Tab-separated table of C-alpha atoms in Angstrom:
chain	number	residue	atom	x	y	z
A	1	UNK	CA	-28.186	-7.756	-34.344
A	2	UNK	CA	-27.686	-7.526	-38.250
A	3	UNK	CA	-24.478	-6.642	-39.709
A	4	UNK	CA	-21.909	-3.996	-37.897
A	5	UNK	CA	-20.162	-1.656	-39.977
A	6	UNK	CA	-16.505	-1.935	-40.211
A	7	UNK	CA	-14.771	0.491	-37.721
A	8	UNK	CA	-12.937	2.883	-40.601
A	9	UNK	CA	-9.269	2.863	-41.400
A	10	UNK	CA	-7.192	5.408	-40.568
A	11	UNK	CA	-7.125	6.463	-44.358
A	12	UNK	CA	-10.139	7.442	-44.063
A	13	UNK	CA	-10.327	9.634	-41.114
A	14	UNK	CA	-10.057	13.208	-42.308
A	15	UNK	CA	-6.606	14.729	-42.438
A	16	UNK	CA	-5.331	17.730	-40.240
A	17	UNK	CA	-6.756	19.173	-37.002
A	18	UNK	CA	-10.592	19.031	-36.739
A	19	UNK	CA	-12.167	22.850	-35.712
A	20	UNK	CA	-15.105	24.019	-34.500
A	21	UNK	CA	-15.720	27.537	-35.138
A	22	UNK	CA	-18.424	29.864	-34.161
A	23	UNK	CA	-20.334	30.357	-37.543
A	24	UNK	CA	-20.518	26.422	-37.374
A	25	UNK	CA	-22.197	26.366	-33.876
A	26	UNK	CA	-24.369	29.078	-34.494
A	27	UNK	CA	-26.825	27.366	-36.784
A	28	UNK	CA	-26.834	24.441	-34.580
A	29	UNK	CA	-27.848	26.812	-31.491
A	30	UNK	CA	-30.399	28.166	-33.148
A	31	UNK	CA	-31.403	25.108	-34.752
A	32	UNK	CA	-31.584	23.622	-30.895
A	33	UNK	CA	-33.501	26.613	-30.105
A	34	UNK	CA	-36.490	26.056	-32.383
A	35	UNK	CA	-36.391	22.652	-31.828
A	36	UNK	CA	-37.313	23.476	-27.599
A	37	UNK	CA	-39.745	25.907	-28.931
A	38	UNK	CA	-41.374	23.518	-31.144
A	39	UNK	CA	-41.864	21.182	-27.803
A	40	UNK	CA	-43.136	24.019	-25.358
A	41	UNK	CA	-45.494	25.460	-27.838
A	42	UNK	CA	-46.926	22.003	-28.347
A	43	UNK	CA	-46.780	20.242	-24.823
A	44	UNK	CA	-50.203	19.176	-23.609
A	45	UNK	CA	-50.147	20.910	-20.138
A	46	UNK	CA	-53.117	18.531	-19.488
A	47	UNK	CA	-50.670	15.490	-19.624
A	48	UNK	CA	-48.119	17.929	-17.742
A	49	UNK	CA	-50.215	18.323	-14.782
A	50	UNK	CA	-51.800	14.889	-14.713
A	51	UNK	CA	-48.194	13.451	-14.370
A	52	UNK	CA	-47.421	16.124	-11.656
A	53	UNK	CA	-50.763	15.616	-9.623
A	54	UNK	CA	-49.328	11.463	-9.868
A	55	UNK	CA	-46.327	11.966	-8.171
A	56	UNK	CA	-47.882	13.909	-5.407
A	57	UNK	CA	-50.379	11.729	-4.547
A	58	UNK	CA	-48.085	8.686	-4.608
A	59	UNK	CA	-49.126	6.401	-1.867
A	60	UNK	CA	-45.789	4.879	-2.034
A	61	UNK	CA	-42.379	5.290	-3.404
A	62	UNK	CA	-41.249	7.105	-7.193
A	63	UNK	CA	-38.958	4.755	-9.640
A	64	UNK	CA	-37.748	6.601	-12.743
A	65	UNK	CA	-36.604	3.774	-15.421
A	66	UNK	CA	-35.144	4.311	-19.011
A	67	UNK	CA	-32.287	2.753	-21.197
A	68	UNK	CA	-29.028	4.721	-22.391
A	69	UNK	CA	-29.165	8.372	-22.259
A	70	UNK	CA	-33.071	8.729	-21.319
A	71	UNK	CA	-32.011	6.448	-18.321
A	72	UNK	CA	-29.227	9.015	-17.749
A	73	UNK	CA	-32.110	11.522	-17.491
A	74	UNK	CA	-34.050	9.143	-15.468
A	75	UNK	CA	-31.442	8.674	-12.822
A	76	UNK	CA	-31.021	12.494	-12.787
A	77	UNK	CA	-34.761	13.431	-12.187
A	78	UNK	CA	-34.809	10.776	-9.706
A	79	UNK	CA	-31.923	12.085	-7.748
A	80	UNK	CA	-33.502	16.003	-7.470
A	81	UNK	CA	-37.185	14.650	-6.307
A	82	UNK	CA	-35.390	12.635	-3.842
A	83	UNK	CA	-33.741	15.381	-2.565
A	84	UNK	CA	-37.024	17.898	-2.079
A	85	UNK	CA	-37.659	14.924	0.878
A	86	UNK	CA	-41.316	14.188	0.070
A	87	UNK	CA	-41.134	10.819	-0.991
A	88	UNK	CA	-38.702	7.619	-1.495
A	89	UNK	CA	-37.533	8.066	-5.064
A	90	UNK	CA	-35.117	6.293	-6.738
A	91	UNK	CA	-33.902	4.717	-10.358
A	92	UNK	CA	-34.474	1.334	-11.098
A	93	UNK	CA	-32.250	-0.049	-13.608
A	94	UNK	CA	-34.536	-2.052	-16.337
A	95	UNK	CA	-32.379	-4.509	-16.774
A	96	UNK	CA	-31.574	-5.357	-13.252
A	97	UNK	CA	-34.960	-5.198	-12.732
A	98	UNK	CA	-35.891	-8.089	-14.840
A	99	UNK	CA	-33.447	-9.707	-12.840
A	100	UNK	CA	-34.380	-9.314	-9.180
A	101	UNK	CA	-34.696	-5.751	-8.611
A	102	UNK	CA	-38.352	-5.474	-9.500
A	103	UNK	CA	-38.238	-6.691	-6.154
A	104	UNK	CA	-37.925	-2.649	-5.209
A	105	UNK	CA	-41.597	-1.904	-6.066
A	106	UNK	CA	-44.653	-2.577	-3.899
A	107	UNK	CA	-48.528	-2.210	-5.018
A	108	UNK	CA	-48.656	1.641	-4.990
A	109	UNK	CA	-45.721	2.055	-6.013
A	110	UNK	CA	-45.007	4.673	-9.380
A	111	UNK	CA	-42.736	3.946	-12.092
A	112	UNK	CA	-42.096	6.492	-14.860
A	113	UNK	CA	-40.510	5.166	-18.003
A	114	UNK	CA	-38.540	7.658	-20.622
A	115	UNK	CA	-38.439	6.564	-23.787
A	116	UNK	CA	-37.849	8.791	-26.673
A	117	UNK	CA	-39.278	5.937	-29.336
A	118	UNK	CA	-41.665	4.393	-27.020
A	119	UNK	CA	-40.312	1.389	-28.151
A	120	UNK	CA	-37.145	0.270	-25.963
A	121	UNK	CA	-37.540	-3.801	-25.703
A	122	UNK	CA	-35.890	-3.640	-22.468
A	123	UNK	CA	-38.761	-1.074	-21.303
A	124	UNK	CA	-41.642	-3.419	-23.067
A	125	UNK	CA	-40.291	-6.329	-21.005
A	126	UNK	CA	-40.462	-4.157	-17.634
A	127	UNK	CA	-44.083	-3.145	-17.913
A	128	UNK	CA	-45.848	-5.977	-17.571
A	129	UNK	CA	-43.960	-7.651	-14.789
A	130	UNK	CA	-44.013	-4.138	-13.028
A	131	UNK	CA	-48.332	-3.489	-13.859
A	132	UNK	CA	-48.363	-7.128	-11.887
A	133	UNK	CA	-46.397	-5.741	-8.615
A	134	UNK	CA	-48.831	-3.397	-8.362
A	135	UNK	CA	-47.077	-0.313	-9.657
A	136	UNK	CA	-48.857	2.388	-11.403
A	137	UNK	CA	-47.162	3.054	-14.748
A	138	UNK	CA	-46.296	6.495	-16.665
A	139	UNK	CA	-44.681	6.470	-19.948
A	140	UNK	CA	-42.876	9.777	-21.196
A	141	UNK	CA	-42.106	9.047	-24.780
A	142	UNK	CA	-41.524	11.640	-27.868
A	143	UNK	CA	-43.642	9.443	-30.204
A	144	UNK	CA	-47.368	10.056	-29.902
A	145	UNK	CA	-49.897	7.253	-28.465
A	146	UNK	CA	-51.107	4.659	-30.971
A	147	UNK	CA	-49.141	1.926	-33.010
A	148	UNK	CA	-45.389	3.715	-32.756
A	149	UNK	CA	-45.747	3.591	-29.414
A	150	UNK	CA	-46.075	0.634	-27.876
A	151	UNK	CA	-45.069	1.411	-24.052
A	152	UNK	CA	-47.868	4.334	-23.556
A	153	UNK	CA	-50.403	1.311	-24.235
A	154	UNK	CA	-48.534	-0.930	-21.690
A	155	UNK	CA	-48.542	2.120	-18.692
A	156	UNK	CA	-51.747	4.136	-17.326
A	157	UNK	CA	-50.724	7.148	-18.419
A	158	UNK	CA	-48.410	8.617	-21.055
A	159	UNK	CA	-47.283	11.999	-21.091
A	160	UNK	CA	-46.342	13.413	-24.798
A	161	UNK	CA	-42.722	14.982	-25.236
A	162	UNK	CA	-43.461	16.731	-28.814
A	163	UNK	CA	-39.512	16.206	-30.760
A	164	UNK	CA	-39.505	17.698	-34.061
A	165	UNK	CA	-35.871	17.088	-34.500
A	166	UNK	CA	-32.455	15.865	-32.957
A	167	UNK	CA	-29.376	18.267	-33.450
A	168	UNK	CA	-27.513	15.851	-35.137
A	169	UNK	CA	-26.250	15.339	-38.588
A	170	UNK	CA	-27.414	11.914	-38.728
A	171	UNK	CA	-31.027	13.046	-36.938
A	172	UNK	CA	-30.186	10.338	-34.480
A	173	UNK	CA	-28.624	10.934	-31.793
A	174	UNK	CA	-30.445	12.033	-28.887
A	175	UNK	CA	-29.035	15.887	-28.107
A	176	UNK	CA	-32.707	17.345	-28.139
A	177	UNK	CA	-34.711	14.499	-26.750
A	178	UNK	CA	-32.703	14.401	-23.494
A	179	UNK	CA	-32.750	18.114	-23.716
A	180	UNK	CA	-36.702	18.121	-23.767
A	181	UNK	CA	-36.664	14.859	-21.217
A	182	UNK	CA	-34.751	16.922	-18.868
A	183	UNK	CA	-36.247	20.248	-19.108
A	184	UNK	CA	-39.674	18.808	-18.580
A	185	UNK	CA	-38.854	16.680	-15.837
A	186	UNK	CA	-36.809	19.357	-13.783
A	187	UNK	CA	-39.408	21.740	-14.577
A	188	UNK	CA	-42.556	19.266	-12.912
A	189	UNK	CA	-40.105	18.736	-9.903
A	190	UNK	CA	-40.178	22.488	-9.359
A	191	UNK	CA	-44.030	22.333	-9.028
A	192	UNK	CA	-43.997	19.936	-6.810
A	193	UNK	CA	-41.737	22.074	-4.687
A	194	UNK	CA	-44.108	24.946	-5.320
A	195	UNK	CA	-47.092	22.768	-4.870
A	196	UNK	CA	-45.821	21.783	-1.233
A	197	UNK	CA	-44.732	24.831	-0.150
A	198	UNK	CA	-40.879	23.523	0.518
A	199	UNK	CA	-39.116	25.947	3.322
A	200	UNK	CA	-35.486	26.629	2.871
A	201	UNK	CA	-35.298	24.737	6.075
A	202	UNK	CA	-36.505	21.406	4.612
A	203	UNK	CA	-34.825	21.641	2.003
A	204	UNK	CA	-31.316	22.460	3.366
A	205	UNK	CA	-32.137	19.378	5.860
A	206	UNK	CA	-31.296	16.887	2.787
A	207	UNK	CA	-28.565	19.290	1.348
A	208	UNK	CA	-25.790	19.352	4.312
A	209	UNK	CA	-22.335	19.330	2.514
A	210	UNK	CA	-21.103	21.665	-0.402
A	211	UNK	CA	-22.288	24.844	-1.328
A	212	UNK	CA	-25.760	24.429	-0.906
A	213	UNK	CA	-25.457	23.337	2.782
A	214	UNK	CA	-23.049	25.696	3.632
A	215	UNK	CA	-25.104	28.175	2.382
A	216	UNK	CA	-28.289	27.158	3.687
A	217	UNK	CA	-27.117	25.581	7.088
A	218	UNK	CA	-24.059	26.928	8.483
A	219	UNK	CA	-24.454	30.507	9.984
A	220	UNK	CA	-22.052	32.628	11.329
A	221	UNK	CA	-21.976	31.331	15.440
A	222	UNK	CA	-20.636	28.097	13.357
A	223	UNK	CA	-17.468	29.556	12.026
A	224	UNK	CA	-16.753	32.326	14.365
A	225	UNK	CA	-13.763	32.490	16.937
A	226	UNK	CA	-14.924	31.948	20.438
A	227	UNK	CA	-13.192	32.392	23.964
A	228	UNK	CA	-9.317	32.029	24.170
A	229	UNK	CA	-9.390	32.235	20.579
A	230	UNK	CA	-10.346	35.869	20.646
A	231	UNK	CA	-6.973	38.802	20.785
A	232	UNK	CA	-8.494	41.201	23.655
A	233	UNK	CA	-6.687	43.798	24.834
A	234	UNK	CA	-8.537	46.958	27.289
A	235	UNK	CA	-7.590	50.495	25.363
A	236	UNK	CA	-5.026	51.358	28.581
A	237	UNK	CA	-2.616	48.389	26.978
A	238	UNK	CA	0.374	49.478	25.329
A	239	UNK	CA	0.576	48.704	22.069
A	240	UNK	CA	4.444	47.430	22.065
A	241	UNK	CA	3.260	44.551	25.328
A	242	UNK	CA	0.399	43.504	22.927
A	243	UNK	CA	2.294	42.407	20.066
A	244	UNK	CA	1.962	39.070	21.458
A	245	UNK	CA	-1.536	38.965	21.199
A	246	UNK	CA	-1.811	40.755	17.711
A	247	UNK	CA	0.033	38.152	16.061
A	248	UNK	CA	-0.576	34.782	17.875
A	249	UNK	CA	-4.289	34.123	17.393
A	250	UNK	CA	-4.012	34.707	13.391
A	251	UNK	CA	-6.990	36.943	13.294
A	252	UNK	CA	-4.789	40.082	11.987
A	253	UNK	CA	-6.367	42.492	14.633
A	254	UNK	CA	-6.983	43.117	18.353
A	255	UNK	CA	-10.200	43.916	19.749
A	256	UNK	CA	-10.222	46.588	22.478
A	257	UNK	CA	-12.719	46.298	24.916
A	258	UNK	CA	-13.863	47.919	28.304
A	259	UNK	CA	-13.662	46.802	32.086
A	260	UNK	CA	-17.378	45.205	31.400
A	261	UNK	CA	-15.968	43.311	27.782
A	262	UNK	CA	-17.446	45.294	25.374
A	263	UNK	CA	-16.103	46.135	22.349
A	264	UNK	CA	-14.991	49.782	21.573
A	265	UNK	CA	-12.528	49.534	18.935
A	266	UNK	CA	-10.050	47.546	16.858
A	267	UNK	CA	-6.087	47.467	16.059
A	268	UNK	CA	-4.856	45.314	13.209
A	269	UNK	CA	-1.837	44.972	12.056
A	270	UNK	CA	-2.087	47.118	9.130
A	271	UNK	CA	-2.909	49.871	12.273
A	272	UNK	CA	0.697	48.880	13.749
A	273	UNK	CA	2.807	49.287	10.524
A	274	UNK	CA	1.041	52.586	9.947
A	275	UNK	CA	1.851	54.352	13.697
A	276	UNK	CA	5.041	52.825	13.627
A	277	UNK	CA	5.950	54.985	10.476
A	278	UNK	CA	3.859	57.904	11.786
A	279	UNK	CA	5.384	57.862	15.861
A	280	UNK	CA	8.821	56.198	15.232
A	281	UNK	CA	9.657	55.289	19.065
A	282	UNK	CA	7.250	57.187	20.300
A	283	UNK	CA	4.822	54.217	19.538
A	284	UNK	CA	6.800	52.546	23.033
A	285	UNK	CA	4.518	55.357	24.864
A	286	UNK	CA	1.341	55.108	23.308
A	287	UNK	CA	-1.774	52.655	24.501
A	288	UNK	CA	-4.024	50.535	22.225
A	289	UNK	CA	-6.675	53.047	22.941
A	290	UNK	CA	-5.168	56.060	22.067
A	291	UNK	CA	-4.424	54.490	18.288
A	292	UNK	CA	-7.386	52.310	17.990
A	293	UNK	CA	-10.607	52.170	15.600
A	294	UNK	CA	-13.099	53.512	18.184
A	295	UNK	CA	-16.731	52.886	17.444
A	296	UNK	CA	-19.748	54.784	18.940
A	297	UNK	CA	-22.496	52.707	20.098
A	298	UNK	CA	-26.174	53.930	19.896
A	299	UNK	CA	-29.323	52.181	22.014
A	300	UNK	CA	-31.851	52.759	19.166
A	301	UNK	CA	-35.537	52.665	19.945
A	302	UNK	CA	-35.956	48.889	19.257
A	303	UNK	CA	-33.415	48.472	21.826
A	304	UNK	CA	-30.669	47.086	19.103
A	305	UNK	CA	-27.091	48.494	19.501
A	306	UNK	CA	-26.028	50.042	16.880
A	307	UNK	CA	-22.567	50.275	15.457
A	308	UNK	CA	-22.325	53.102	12.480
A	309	UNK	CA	-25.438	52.254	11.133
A	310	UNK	CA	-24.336	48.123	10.819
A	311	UNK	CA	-25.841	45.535	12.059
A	312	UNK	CA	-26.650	41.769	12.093
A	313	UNK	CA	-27.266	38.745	14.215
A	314	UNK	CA	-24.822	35.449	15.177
A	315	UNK	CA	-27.759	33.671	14.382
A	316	UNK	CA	-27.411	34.971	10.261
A	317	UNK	CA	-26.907	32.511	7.686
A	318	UNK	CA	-23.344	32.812	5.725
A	319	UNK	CA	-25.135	33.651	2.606
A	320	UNK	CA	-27.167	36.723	3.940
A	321	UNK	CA	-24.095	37.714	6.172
A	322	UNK	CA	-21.904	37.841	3.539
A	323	UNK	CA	-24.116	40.141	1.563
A	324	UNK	CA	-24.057	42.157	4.762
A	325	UNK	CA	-20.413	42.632	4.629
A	326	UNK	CA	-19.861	43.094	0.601
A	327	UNK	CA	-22.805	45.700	0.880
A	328	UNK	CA	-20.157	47.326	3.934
A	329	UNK	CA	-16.865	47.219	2.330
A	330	UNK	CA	-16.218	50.615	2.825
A	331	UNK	CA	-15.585	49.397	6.469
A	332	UNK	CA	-13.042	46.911	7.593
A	333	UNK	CA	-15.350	45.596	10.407
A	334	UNK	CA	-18.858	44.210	10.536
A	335	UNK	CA	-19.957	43.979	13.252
A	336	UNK	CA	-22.866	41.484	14.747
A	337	UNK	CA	-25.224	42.640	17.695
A	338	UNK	CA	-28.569	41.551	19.132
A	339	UNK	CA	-30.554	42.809	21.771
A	340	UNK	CA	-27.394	43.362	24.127
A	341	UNK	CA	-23.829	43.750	24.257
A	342	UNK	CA	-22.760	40.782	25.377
A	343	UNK	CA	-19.928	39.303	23.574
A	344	UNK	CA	-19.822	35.955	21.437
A	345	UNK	CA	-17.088	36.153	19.332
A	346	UNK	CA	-14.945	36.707	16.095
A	347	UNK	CA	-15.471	35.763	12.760
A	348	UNK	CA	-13.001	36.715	10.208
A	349	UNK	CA	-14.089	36.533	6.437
A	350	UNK	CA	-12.520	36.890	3.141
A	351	UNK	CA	-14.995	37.851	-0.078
A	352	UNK	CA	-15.230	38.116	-3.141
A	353	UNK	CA	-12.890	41.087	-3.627
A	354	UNK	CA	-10.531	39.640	-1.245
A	355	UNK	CA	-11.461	42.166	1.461
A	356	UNK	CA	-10.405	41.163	5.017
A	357	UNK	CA	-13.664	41.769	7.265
A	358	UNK	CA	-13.499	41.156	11.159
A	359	UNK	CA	-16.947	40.400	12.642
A	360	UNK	CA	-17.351	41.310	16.497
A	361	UNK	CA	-20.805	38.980	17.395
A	362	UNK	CA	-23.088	39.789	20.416
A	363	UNK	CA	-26.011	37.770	21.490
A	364	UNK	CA	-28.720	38.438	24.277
A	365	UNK	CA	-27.805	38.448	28.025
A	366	UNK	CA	-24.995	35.762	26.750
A	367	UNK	CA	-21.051	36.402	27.970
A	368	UNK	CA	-18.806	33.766	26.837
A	369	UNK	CA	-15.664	35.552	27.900
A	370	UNK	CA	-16.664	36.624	31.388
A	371	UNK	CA	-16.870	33.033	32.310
């Protein structure tokens, strides 16, 4: 192991409050900068594709290997292929693979190995007791092929990662070469993507919690109010025996419908306060329908009901429903419709802006509420 430095005393540590100011990161950005430039201007896109055609054609499963940081990025690159769904892709820990978990790959099998030196013992060790499993091996080093790189002569195929530098005072550690690892990996992973023509739909099937799956998976019918949930009133109501109903189902509105449940208006609460100061006690006289937010309904000639020129589907994703009601925010409702009518439910949405937006959802032939 040779001889450790001495950890320094504290006497030696510099005094005062270390900074970082902008005029010191702003040669080191642009430092980065040509350093990425120097690798995409000299990456063989021969290699590039080669290593990309390799994982497609896979017969078997994808192992990504590395030690310290380019195992970091190993782990990472893994992780986002095995999401896409098109084959069983995983990290395999060099170490523990010497030590039983070689027991992972099967003849067929790919293993990719990151290396920035080409030269990681624990890597050397790996390839020849993974070349005897079977396994077809691909080396992605920053050193070129020949005697500095030992580990693209050990693997079938090694793919070039030009480094002319690491951001580093010392030149050492690697800031650049996982940069470049990353980028290029991430980058061949879209291709593949591109290459198999990945639908939203597949792709949301392996993405069902956070953002991403609530984006691609959960659609409006999912979050809605349904049924018993829903404040209906019919526009003869008065408004003082509906209070009731304004306030108990927590969607800050009633919605007014007709004898055959469809909806014609709304009254929120906002409405309330507002004729309440307007009528004084003369709001103990007045029906829901009389102070409502009527709409007018149009059959157009696709047979869609229309409602003020708004319209989408219970069937909409959250994502393009939500740009559906920030691109209507003029209007305190958006409202859903298909081919009829027919009620589904409520769905009540707060964006961006913190705008309140009530969504009345129809689907065809389909009456939830008349049941």
């Amino acid at each position: 192991m040779g001889s450790l430095p001495v950890n320094a005393s504290p006497e030696c540590a510099p005094q005062g409050r270390a900074t970082v100011s902008a005029s010191d990161l702003a040669p080191l950005f642009s430092a980065q900068r040509r350093h990425l430039d120097h690798f995409f201007d000299r990456l063989d896109m021969s290699q590039a594709a080669a290593f990309a055609q390799a994982l497609l054609d896979a017969p078997g499963a994808v192992f990504f290997t590395g030690v310290g940081k380019s195992g970091i990025v190993a782990r990472k690159i893994a992780q986002t292929l095995a999401s896409l769904g098109f084959a069983r892709a995983g990290f395999l820990a060099p170490v523990d693979a010497l030590h039983g978990d070689i027991g992972a790959l099967f003849p067929g099998d790919v293993l990719v190995l990151l290396s920035k030196s080409g030269a990681s013992d624990e890597l050397l060790a790996l390839a020849p007791c993974a070349r005897a499993k079977g396994a077809y091996l691909i080396s992605l080093t920053s050193a070129a092929s020949g005697a500095d790189c030992p580990l693209a002569a050990a693997c079938d195929l090694n793919v070039h990662l030009p480094l002319q530098g690491e951001v580093c005072p010392f030149g050492l550690a690697p800031v650049t070469s996982t940069a470049i690892q990353m980028v290029f990996g991430d980058t061949v992973v879209a291709a593949i993507m591109e290459a198999r023509r990945l639908s939203r739909d597949q792709y949301a099937c392996n993405h069902p919690a956070g953002k991403i799956g609530k984006t691609l998976i959960f659609k409006v019918k999912d979050v809605m109010k349904k049924q018993n949930e829903l404040p209906l009133c019919k526009e003869g109501d008065m408004i003082m025996d509906q209070l009731t109903e304004l306030t108990s189902k927590g969607c800050g509105c009633l919605l007014v419908v007709d004898e055959e449940h469809h909806l014609i208006g709304t009254f929120t609460d906002g409405d309330l306060r507002r004729t309440l100061k307007a009528s004084g006690p003369a709001i103990f006289n007045l029906t829901v329908g009389e102070m409502c937010n009527s709409f007018i309904l149009q059959e157009s000639k696709d047979n869609h009901c229309r409602c003020n020129g708004s319209r989408s589907h219970g069937e909409d994703g959250i994502t393009s429903f939500t740009c559906a009601v920030l691109a209507c925010r003029r209007r305190q409702q958006r409202h859903v419709w298909d081919h009829y009518t027919a009620r589904i439910g409520l769905c009540w949405i707060v964006d961006f802006c913190g705008i309140i937006t009530f969504c009345w959802i129809t689907n065809f032939c389909t009456s939830l509420l008349g049941s």
